[in-house]
Amino acid sequence: MTATPSALIDKQIADLKDWRSALMTELRSVINKSDPGLTEEWKWDTAVWTHNGNACALGVFKDRVKINFFKGASLPDPKHLFNAGLEAKASRAIDVEKGGSIDKAGLKGLVRAAVSQNSATR
C-alpha cells in the first residue's frame, strides 16, 4: 500500500528530531489554513501544496526550513518576507533558521496570492 502525501509529510516531520519538526508543523498548519482548495502533495521528496498547479513547497535543510514559492517572482510581497532565491527567474523563497519566526498573516497572504495566480493562469 502506497502512503498518502499527507502521511509522507507526517513521517518527514516525525523523523526530524530537532527544532525543524516544530517549525515544519507550524508552517504546514499556516499553509493548510490559507486556502481550502490547497492539496498536500509529495513531490521531489518534499511537501508541496498545489491548487491549479504548484503553489509552494517546504524544504528541510540542516540549518533552515525553506518555503519555496514556485512563481514567487511575480507575487506581491508587501511584508518583504522573501529573503532567498531573489536572483531566480521565477521562484522566490523564505528561509527560516533556528530561532527564527515567520509572519503568519504575511505567509497566508503569499499562499493566497500563489493560489490566485495559479487560478488566473488556467
XYZ file of C-alpha atoms in Angstrom:
122
model
C 0.000 0.000 0.000
C 1.366 3.383 -1.009
C 1.457 6.066 1.666
C -0.591 9.196 1.066
C 1.194 12.511 0.575
C -0.067 13.686 3.990
C 1.297 10.518 5.618
C 4.683 11.064 3.972
C 4.735 14.649 5.263
C 3.784 13.367 8.733
C 6.706 10.930 8.545
C 9.133 13.616 7.415
C 8.120 15.797 10.362
C 8.291 12.864 12.827
C 11.769 11.920 11.595
C 13.097 15.392 12.413
C 14.407 15.274 15.952
C 15.108 18.957 16.466
C 13.621 22.459 16.112
C 12.773 21.858 12.459
C 9.960 19.456 13.411
C 8.007 22.112 15.320
C 8.680 24.700 12.624
C 7.504 22.352 9.853
C 4.344 21.599 11.839
C 3.657 25.313 12.308
C 4.319 26.207 8.667
C 2.217 23.308 7.424
C -0.686 24.472 9.568
C -0.453 28.052 8.310
C -0.272 26.906 4.682
C -3.205 24.499 5.044
C -5.344 27.220 6.653
C -4.515 29.709 3.901
C -6.859 28.326 1.273
C -9.354 25.436 1.476
C -8.594 24.454 -2.124
C -4.959 23.564 -1.447
C -3.887 19.951 -1.749
C -0.922 18.462 0.094
C 1.293 16.504 -2.252
C 4.670 14.754 -2.062
C 6.962 15.680 -4.939
C 10.733 15.608 -5.231
C 10.865 14.031 -1.729
C 9.333 17.099 -0.106
C 5.992 18.604 0.904
C 4.300 20.535 -1.909
C 0.970 22.357 -1.918
C -0.979 22.641 -5.135
C -4.088 24.348 -6.432
C -4.369 24.540 -10.214
C -0.601 23.992 -10.240
C 2.269 24.112 -7.773
C 1.849 26.880 -5.202
C 4.558 26.355 -2.577
C 6.806 23.742 -1.004
C 8.639 23.199 2.269
C 12.247 22.092 2.074
C 14.187 20.879 5.089
C 17.890 21.646 5.349
C 20.396 21.208 8.158
C 20.298 24.864 9.206
C 16.924 26.089 7.908
C 13.472 25.324 6.592
C 12.759 26.848 3.199
C 9.330 27.904 1.985
C 9.575 27.987 -1.782
C 7.034 29.727 -3.972
C 7.231 28.372 -7.498
C 6.100 31.642 -9.115
C 7.207 33.910 -6.297
C 8.942 36.444 -8.534
C 5.535 37.555 -9.803
C 3.799 37.617 -6.406
C 3.253 40.786 -4.397
C 5.351 40.717 -1.209
C 4.158 43.751 0.764
C 5.675 42.475 4.018
C 9.037 41.692 2.353
C 9.090 38.097 3.530
C 11.112 36.748 0.611
C 14.724 36.516 1.748
C 16.160 33.809 -0.511
C 16.293 32.953 -4.177
C 15.928 36.603 -5.057
C 18.056 36.125 -8.164
C 15.898 33.303 -9.546
C 13.893 33.998 -12.664
C 10.532 32.660 -11.409
C 10.703 31.385 -7.841
C 11.263 33.104 -4.511
C 11.775 31.637 -1.049
C 11.648 32.368 2.636
C 14.423 30.804 4.713
C 13.645 30.324 8.403
C 16.634 29.458 10.572
C 16.748 28.075 14.111
C 15.150 30.575 16.484
C 13.584 32.434 13.570
C 9.922 33.207 13.236
C 7.514 33.763 10.398
C 4.855 36.399 9.911
C 1.854 34.051 9.735
C -0.508 36.617 8.236
C 2.113 37.544 5.644
C 2.702 33.886 4.778
C -1.042 33.299 4.390
C -1.191 36.281 2.065
C 1.611 34.908 -0.104
C -0.012 31.465 -0.267
C -3.360 33.024 -1.227
C -1.638 35.128 -3.887
C 0.043 31.991 -5.290
C -3.304 30.167 -5.432
C -4.961 33.196 -7.051
C -2.195 33.448 -9.628
C -2.454 29.731 -10.492
C -6.215 30.041 -10.857
C -5.918 33.116 -13.080
C -3.499 31.444 -15.475
C -5.651 28.327 -16.000
